[in-house]
Each structure stands twice: as structure tokens, then as C-alpha cells.
PDB file of C-alpha atoms in Angstrom:
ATOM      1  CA  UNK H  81      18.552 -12.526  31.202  1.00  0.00           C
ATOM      2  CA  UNK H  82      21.625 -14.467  29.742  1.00  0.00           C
ATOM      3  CA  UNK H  83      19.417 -15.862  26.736  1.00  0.00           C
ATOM      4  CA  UNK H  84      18.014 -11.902  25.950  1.00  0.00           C
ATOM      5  CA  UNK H  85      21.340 -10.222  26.178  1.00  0.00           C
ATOM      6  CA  UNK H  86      22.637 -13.163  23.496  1.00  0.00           C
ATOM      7  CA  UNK H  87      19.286 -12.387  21.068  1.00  0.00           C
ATOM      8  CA  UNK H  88      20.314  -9.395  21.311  1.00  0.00           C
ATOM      9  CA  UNK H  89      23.595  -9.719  20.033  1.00  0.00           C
ATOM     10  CA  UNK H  90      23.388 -12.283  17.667  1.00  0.00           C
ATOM     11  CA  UNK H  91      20.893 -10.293  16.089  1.00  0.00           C
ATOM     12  CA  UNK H  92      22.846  -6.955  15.715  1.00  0.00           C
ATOM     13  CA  UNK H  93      25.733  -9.100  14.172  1.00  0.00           C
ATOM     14  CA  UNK H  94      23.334 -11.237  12.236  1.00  0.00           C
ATOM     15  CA  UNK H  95      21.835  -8.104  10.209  1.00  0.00           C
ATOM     16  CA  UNK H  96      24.979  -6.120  10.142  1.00  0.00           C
ATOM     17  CA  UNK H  97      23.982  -3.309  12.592  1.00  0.00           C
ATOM     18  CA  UNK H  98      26.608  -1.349  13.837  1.00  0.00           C
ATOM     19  CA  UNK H  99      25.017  -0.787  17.723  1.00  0.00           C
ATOM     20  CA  UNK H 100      21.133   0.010  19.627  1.00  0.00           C
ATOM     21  CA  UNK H 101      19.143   3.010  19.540  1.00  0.00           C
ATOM     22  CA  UNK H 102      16.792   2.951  22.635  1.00  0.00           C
ATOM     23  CA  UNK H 103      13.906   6.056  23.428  1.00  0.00           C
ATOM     24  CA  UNK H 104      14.253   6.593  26.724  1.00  0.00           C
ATOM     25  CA  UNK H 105      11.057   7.264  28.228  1.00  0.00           C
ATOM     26  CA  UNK H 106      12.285   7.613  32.060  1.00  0.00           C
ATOM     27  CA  UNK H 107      10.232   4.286  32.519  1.00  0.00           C
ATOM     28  CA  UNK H 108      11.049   0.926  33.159  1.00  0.00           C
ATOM     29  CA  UNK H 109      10.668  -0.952  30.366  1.00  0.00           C
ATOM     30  CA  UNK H 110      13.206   1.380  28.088  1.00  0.00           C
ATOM     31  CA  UNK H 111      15.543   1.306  31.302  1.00  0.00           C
ATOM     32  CA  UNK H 112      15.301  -2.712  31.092  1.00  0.00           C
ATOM     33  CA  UNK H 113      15.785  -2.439  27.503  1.00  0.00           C
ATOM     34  CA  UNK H 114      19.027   0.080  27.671  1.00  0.00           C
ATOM     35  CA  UNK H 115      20.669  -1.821  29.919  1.00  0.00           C
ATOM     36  CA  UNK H 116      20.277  -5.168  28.462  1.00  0.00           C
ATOM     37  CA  UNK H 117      21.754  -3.402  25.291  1.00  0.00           C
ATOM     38  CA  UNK H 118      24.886  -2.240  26.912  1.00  0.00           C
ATOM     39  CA  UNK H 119      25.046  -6.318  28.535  1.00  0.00           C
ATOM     40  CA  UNK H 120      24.587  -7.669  25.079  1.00  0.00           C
ATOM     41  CA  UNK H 121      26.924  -4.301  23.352  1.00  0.00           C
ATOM     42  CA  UNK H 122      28.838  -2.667  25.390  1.00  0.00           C
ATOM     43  CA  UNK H 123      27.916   1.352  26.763  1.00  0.00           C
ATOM     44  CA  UNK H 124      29.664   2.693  23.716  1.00  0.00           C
ATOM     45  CA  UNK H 125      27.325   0.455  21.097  1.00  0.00           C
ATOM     46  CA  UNK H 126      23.678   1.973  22.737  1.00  0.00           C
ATOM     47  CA  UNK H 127      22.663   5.219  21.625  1.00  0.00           C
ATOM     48  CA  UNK H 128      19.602   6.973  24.253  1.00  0.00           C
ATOM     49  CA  UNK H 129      17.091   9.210  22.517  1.00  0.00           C
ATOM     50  CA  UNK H 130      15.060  11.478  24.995  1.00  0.00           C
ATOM     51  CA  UNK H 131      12.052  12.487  22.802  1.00  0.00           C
ATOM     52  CA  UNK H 132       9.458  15.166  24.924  1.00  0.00           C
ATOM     53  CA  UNK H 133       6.782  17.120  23.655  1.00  0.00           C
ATOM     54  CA  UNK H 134       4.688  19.623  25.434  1.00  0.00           C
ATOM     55  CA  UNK H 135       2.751  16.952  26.930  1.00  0.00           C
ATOM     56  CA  UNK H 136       5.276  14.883  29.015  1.00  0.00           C
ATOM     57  CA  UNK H 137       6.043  15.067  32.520  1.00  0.00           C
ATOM     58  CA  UNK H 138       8.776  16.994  33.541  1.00  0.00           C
ATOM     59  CA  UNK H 139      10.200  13.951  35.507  1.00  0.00           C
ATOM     60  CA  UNK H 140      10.511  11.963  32.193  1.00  0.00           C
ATOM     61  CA  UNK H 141      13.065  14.324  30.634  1.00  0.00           C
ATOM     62  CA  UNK H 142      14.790  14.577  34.042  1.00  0.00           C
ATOM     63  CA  UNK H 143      14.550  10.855  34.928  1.00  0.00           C
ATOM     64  CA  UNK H 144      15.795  10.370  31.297  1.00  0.00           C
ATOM     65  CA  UNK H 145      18.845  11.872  31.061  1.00  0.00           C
ATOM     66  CA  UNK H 146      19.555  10.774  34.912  1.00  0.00           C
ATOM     67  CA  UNK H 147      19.625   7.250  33.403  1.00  0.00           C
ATOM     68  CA  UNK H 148      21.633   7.636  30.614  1.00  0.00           C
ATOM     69  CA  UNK H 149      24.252   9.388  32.703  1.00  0.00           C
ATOM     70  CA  UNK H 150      24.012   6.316  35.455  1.00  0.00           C
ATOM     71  CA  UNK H 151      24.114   3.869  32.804  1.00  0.00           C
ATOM     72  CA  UNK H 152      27.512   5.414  30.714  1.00  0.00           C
ATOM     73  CA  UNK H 153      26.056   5.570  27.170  1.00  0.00           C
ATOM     74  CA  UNK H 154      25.488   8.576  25.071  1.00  0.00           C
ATOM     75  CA  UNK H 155      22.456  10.096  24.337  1.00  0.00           C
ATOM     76  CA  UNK H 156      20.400  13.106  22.318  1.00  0.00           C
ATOM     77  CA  UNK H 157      17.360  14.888  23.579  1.00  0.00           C
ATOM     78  CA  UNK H 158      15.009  15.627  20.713  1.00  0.00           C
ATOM     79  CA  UNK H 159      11.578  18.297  21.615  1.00  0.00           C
ATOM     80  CA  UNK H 160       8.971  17.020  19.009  1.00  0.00           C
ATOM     81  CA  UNK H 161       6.864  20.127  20.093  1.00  0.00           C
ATOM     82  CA  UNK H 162       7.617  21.838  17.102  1.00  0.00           C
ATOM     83  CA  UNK H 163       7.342  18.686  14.654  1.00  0.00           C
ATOM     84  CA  UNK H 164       3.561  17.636  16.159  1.00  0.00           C
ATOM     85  CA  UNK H 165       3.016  21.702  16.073  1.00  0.00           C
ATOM     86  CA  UNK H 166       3.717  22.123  12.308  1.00  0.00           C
ATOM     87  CA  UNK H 167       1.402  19.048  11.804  1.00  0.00           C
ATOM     88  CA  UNK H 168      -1.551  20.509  13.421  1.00  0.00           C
ATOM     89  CA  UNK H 169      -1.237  18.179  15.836  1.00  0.00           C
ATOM     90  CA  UNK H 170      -1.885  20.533  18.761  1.00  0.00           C
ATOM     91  CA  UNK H 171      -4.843  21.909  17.374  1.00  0.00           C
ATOM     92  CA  UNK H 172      -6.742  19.219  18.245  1.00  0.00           C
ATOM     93  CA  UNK H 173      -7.051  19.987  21.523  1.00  0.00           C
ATOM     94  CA  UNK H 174      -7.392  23.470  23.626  1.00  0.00           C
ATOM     95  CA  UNK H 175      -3.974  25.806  23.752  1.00  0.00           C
ATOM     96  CA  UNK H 176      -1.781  24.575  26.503  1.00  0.00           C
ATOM     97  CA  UNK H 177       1.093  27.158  26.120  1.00  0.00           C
ATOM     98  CA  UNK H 178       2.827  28.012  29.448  1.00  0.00           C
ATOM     99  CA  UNK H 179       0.105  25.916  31.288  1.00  0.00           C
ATOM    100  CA  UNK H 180       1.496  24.458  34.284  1.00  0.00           C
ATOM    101  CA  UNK H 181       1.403  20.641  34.538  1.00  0.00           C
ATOM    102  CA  UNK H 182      -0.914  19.859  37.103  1.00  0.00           C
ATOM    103  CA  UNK H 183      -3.036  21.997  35.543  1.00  0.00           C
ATOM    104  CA  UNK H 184      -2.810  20.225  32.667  1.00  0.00           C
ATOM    105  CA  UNK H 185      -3.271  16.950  34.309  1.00  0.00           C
ATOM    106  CA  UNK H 186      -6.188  18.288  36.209  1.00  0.00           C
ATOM    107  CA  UNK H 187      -7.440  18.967  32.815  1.00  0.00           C
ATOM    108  CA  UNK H 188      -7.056  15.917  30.818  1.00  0.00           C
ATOM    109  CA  UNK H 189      -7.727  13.624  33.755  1.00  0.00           C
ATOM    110  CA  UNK H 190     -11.415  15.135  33.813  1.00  0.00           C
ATOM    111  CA  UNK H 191     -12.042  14.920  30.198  1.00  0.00           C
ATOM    112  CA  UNK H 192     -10.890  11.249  30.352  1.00  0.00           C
ATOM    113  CA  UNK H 193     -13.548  10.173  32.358  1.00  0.00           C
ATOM    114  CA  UNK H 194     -15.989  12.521  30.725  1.00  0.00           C
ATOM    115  CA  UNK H 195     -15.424  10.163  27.537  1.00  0.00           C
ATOM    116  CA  UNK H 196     -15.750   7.491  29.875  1.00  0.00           C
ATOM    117  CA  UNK H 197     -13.103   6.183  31.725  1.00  0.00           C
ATOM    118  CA  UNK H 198     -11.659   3.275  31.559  1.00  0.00           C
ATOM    119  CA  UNK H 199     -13.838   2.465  29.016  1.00  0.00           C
ATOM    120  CA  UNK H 200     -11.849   4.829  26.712  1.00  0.00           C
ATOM    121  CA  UNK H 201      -9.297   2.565  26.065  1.00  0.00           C
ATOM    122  CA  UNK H 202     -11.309  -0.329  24.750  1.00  0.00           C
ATOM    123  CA  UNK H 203     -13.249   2.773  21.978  1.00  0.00           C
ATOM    124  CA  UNK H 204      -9.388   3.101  21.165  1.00  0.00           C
ATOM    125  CA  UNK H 205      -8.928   0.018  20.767  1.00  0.00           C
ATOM    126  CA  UNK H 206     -11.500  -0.775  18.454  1.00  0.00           C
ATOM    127  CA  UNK H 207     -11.602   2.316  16.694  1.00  0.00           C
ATOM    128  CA  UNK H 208     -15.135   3.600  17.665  1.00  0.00           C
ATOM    129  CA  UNK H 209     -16.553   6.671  20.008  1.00  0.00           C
ATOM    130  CA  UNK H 210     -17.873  10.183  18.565  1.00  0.00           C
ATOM    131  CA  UNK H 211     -15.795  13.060  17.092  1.00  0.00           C
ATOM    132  CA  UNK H 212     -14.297  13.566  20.284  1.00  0.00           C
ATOM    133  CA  UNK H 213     -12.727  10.055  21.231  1.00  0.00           C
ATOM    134  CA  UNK H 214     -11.435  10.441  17.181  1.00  0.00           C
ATOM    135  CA  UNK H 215      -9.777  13.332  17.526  1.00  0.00           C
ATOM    136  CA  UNK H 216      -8.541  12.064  20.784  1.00  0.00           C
ATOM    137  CA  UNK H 217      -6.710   9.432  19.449  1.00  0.00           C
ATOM    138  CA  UNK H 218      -5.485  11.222  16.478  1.00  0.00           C
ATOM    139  CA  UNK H 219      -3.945  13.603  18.861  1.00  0.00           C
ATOM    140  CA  UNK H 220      -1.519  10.758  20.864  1.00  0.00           C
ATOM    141  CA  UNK H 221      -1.246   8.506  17.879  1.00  0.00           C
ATOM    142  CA  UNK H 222       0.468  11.133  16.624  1.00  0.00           C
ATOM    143  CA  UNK H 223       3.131  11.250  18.862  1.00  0.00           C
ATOM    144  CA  UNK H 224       4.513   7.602  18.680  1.00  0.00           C
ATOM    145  CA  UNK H 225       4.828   8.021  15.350  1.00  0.00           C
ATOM    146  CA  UNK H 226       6.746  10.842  14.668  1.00  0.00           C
ATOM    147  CA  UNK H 227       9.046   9.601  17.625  1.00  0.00           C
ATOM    148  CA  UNK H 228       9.208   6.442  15.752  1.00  0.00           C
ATOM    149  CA  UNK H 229      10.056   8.595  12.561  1.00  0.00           C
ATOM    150  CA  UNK H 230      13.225  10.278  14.656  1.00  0.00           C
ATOM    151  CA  UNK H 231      14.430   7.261  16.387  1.00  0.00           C
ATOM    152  CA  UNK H 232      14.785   5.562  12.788  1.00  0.00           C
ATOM    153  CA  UNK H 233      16.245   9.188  11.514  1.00  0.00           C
ATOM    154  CA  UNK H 234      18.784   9.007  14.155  1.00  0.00           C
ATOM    155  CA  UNK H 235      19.404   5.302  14.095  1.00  0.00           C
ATOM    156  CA  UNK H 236      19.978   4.913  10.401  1.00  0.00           C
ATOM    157  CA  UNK H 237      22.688   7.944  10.646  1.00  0.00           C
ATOM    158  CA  UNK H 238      24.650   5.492  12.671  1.00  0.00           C
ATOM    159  CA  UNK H 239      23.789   2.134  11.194  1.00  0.00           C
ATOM    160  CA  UNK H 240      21.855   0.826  14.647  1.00  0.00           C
ATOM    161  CA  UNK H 241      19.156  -1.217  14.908  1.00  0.00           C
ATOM    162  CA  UNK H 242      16.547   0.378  16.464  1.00  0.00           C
ATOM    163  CA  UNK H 243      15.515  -1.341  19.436  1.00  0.00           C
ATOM    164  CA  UNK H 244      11.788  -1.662  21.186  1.00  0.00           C
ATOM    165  CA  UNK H 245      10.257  -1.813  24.240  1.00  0.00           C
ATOM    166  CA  UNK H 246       7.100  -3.493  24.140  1.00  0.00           C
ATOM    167  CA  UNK H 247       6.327  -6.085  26.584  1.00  0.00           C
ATOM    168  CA  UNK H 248       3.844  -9.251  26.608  1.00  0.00           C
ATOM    169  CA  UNK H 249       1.256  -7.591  28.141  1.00  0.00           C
ATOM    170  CA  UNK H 250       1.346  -4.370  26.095  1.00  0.00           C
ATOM    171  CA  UNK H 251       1.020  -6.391  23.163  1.00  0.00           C
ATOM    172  CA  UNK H 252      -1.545  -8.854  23.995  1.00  0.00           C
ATOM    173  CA  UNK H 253      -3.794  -5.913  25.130  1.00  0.00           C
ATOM    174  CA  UNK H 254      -3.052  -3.832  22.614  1.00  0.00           C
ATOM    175  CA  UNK H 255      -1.540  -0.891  24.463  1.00  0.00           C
ATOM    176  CA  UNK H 256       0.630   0.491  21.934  1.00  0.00           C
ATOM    177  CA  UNK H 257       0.154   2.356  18.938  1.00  0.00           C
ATOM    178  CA  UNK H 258       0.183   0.396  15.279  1.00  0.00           C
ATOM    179  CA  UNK H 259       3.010   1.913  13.245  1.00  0.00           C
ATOM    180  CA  UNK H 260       4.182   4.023  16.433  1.00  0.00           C
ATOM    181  CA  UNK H 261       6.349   2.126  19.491  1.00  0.00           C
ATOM    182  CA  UNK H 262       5.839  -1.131  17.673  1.00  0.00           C
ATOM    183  CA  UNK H 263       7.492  -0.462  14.650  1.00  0.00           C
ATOM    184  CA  UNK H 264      11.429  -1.128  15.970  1.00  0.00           C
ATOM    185  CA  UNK H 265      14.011  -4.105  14.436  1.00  0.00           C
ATOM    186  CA  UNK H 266      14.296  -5.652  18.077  1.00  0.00           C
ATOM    187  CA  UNK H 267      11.942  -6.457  20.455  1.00  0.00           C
ATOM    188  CA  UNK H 268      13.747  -8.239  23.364  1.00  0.00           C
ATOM    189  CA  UNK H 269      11.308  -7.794  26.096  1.00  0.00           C
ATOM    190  CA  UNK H 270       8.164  -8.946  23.764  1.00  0.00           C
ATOM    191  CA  UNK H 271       8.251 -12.783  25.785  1.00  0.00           C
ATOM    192  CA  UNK H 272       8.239 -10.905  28.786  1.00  0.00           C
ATOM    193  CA  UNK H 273       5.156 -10.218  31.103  1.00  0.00           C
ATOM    194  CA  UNK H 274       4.848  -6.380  32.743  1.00  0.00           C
ATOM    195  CA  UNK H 275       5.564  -8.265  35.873  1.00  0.00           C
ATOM    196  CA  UNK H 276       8.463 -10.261  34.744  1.00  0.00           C
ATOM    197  CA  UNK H 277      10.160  -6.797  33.084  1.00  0.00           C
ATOM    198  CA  UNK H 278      10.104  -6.193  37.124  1.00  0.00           C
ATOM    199  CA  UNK H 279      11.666  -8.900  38.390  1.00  0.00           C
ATOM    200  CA  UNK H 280      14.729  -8.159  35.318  1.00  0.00           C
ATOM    201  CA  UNK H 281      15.013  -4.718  36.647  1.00  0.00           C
ATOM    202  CA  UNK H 282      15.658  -5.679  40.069  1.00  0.00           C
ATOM    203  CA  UNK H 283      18.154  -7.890  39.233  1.00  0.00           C
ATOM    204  CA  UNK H 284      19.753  -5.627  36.512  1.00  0.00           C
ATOM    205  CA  UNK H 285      19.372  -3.078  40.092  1.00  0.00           C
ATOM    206  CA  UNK H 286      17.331  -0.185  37.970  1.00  0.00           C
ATOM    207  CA  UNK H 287      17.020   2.810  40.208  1.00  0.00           C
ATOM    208  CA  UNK H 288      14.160   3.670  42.626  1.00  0.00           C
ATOM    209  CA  UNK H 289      13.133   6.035  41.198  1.00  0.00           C
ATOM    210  CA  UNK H 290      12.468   4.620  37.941  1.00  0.00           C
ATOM    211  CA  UNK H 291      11.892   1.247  39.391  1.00  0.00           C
ATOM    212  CA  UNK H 292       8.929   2.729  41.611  1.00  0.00           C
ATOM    213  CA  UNK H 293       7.323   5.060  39.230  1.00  0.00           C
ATOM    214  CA  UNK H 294       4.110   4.171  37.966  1.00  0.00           C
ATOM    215  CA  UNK H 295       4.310   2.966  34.095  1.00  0.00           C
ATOM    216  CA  UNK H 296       2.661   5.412  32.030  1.00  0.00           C
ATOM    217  CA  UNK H 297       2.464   6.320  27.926  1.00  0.00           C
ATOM    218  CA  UNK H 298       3.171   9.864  29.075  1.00  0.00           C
ATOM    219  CA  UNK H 299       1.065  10.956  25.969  1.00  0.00           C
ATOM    220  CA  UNK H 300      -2.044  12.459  27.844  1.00  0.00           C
ATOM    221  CA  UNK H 301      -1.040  14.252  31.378  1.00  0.00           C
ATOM    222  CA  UNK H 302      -1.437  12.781  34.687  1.00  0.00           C
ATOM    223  CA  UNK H 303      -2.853   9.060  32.959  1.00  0.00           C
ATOM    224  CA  UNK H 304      -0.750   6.203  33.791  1.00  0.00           C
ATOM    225  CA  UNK H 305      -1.148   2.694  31.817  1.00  0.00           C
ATOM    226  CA  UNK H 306      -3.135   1.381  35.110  1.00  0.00           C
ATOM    227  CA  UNK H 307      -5.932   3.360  35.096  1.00  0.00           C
ATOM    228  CA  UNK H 308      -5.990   3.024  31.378  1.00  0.00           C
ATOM    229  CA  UNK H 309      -6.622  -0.066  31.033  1.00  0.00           C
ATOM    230  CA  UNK H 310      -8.910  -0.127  34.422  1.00  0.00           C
ATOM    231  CA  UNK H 311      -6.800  -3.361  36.155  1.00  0.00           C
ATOM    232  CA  UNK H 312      -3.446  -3.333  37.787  1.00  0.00           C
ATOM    233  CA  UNK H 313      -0.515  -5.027  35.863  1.00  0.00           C
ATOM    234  CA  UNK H 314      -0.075  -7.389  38.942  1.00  0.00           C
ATOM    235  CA  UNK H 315      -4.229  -8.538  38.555  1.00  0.00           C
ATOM    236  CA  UNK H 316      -4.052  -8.314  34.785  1.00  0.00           C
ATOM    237  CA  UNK H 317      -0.466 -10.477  34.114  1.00  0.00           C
ATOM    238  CA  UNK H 318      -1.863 -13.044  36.860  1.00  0.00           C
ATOM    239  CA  UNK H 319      -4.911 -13.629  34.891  1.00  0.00           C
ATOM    240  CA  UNK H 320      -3.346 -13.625  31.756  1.00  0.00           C
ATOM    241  CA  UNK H 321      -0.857 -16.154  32.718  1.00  0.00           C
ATOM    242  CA  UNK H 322      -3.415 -19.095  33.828  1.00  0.00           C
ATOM    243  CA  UNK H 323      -5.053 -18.092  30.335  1.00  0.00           C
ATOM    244  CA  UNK H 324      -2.030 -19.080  28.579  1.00  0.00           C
ATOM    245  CA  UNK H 325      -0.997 -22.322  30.649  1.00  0.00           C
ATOM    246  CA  UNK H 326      -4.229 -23.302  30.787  1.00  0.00           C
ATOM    247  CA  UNK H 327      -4.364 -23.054  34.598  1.00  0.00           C
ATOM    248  CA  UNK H 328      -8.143 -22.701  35.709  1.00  0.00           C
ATOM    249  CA  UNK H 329      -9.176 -19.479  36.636  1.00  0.00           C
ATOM    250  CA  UNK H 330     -11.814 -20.002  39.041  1.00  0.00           C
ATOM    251  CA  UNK H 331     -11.647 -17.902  42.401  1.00  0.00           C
ATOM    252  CA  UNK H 332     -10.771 -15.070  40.153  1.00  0.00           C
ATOM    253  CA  UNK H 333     -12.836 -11.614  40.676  1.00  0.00           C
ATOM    254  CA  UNK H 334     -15.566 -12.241  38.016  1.00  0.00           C
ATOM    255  CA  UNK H 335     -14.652  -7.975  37.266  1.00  0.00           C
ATOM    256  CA  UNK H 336     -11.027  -8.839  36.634  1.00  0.00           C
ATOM    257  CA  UNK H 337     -11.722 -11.871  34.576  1.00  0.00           C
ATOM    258  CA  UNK H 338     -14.305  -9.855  32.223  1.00  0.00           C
ATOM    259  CA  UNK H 339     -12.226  -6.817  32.233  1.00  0.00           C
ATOM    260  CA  UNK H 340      -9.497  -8.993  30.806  1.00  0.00           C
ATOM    261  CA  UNK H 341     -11.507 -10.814  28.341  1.00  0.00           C
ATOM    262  CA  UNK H 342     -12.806  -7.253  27.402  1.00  0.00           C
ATOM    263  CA  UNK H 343      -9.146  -6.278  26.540  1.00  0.00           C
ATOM    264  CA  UNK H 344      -8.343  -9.276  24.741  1.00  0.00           C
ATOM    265  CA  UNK H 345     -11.336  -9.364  22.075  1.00  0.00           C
ATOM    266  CA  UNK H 346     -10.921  -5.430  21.850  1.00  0.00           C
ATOM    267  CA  UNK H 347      -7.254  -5.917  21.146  1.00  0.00           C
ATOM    268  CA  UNK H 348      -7.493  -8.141  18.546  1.00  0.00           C
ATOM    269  CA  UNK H 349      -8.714  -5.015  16.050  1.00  0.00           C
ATOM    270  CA  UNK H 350      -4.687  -3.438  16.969  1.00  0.00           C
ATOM    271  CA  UNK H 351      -3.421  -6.358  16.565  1.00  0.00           C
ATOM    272  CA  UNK H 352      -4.667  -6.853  12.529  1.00  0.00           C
ATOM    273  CA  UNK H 353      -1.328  -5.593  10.577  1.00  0.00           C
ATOM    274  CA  UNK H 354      -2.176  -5.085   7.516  1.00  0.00           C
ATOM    275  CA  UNK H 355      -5.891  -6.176   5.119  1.00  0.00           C
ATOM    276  CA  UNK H 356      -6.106  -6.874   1.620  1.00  0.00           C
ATOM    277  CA  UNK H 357      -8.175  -9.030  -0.825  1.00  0.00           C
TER     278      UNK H 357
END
């Protein structure tokens, strides 16, 4: 923790920033990230931006601005309802005004496995399915990007970095959005394992409630990052781990192992930044 809360600083006062801006999703990885700013900063350096649309759980909002309050630092709560509605963002799916949640949920949950399930994320991945899946991943895309768009608004304002919260095994599967959550100025928790972010949040004693929720994009109702990517983080960092130390992963479930290799190849298409001659 000591070496991340130092990158962290060193790299504000390398590059002249003047504090953090963190989105805080009500999940772990931007509580992790928060508090390791306010280590490296101090409460009154780390800015929290609460960013909901007409899509997100009520808990995030709620858990949000819980944290923010338990943590000390300041923080603005932006709806990008009416941003992602002038954009025609909405469109692109059936009206959902003054729909209740779970119905909502209900709703997208059975059209995810209509396109197919877990396989859904691999077509997003690599940029393929029918009209549908496009329009589909128009539709969340969407919404990284113009948080991205308002975290930089707000940062730049104050002269803070903005700061991301992308972990190893988001990024070596690909689950983030290109030009979305990964485009920050910091990205402290990017040598980190799902599993490891954990193990920091115990120690930096996160609360229950956000320690125990499941991790989820919070961009489609009711989906969490799990059954997105169709294996558990605890399954999926395991494997990926004796990958990278070339430990031998024999005795592994031959359906974890190829669900794995699945996400890797399919990742690599997210993971291209930029083509030219």
C-alpha cells in the first residue's frame, strides 16, 4: 500500500496537479482508489464525483455519497440522464421512464441471455453480433464516456489529476470501455489483481457494505461483472496468476481454463489503442 500511496503522490507533484478527482461508483475499486488518494493527499486534496443515470442502482448513489461522507472529502453528484438523453442515447433501447428497478432488471437480465449470455461479452469484445448486440453496446459505451467527459470537466476546473480505477484483471480481459473509464492520468490500482484490490480494502477497513457488494459496471440493470464475464473473479485471478508466473495449470477445470483463454484472445481487439499505416 505504502509504495501506491507514494506513486500517487509523486505523480501529482511531478505533473503539477493541484489534488485527485475520483468517480465514485459505490464499488470497491473507486472506494480503494479514494482512499488511497486521501493516504497519498490528504481528504481536502480528493474531489468525489457521483455520476448516475437512469440506469444505475439506487444503492450506488446512496452507497456513494455514504462513502464520501465516511471518508471526509468533498464531493458533487452529477445525473447524466439528461446529457445521454439529448444524445439519443436512450433511444436505443425501449422507454424506461418511471419504471421501477427490478423491473428494469427483470428486463435487461432476460434480453441478456436472449443475445446469449455470457457469451455477450466476448461479441463486445470483439466488436461482432447483429444490429441488436451493436446497438447494445452503443447504448453503455455511451455512458463511460460522457462520465469520462465530466470527470475531466470537473477536474480541469480545479487543476486535479483525474484518477482511475481499473484493475489488472479488468484490463487484461478487457472489461472496460476504450476511451471511457480508461482514459484517466492515474491508474494506481492497474498492478493490482480484482482479488488483491480485496485484500487493500480490508486493510484500508472499506465498509461492509461496499466491501460485500458484488462488483458490477452498473451500466445495464441487475448485471454484475461476474456473470458478465461467465467466471468468478476468485476462479478467473487464480488462473490468470499461474499464466503469468508461469505456474502450471494442470488440475484446473478445463471450462475455467478455456473460458479464460476465451477472454484473453477476445480482449486483445480492446486492448489495440489506436491503427494507422
Amino acid at each position: 500500500m505504502e509504495k501506491i500511496v507514494e506513486f500517487i503522490r509523486k505523480t501529482i507533484e511531478k505533473y503539477n496537479y493541484a489534488g485527485a478527482i475520483v468517480g465514485i461508483s459505490g464499488g470497491i475499486d473507486s472506494a480503494v482508489t479514494a482512499a488511497l488518494c486521501v493516504e497519498a493527499l490528504g481528504k481536502e486534496r480528493v474531489f468525489g464525483m457521483l455520476l448516475p443515470e437512469r440506469d444505475s442502482s439506487p444503492d450506488s448513489l446512496k452507497l456513494g455519497v455514504e462513502y464520501c461522507n465516511w471518508i471526509g472529502i468533498p464531493y458533487k453528484i452529477a445525473k447524466i440522464t439528461p446529457v445521454l438523453r439529448a444524445l439519443g442515447v436512450y433511444k436505443l433501447q425501449p422507454p424506461a421512464f418511471l419504471i421501477p428497478y427490478s423491473i428494469k432488471k427483470r428486463y435487461a437480465l432476460k434480453k441478456w441471455e436472449a443475445q446469449g449470455g455470457t457469451n455477450v461479452f466476448i461479441n463486445d469484445l470483439k466488436n461482432s453480433g447483429d444490429a441488436e448486440m451493436r446497438k447494445g453496446m452503443a447504448y453503455y459505451r455511451a455512458k463511460h464516456r460522457v462520465r469520462m467527459c465530466l470527470l475531466y470537466l470537473e477536474a480541469e476546473k480545479k487543476g486535479y489529476a483525474v484518477v482511475g480505477t481499473t484493475n489488472k484483471t479488468e484490463y487484461l480481459t478487457g472489461f472496460y470501455v476504450k476511451w471511457g473509464d480508461d482514459a484517466t492520468d492515474i491508474e494506481p490500482l492497474l498492478h493490482l489483481y480484482k482479488t488483491d484490490v480485496f485484500k487493500l480494502a480490508k486493510r484500508l477497513n472499506i465498509p461492509d457494505e461496499i466491501f460485500n457488494r458484488q462488483p458490477s459496471p452498473d451500466l445495464i440493470p441487475g448485471l454484475t461483472d461476474e456473470s458478465a464475464m461467465g467466471i468468478s473473479y476468485v476462479d478467473l485471478d487464480r488462473i490468470l496468476k499461474k499464466m503469468e508466473n508461469g505456474v502450471s495449470i494442470e488440475g484446473e477445470p478445463h471450462e475455467k481454463v478455456e473460458r479464460v483463454n476465451m477472454l484473453l484472445k477476445a480482449a486483445k481487439y480492446r486492448n489495440i489503442r489506436m491503427l494507422s499505416l
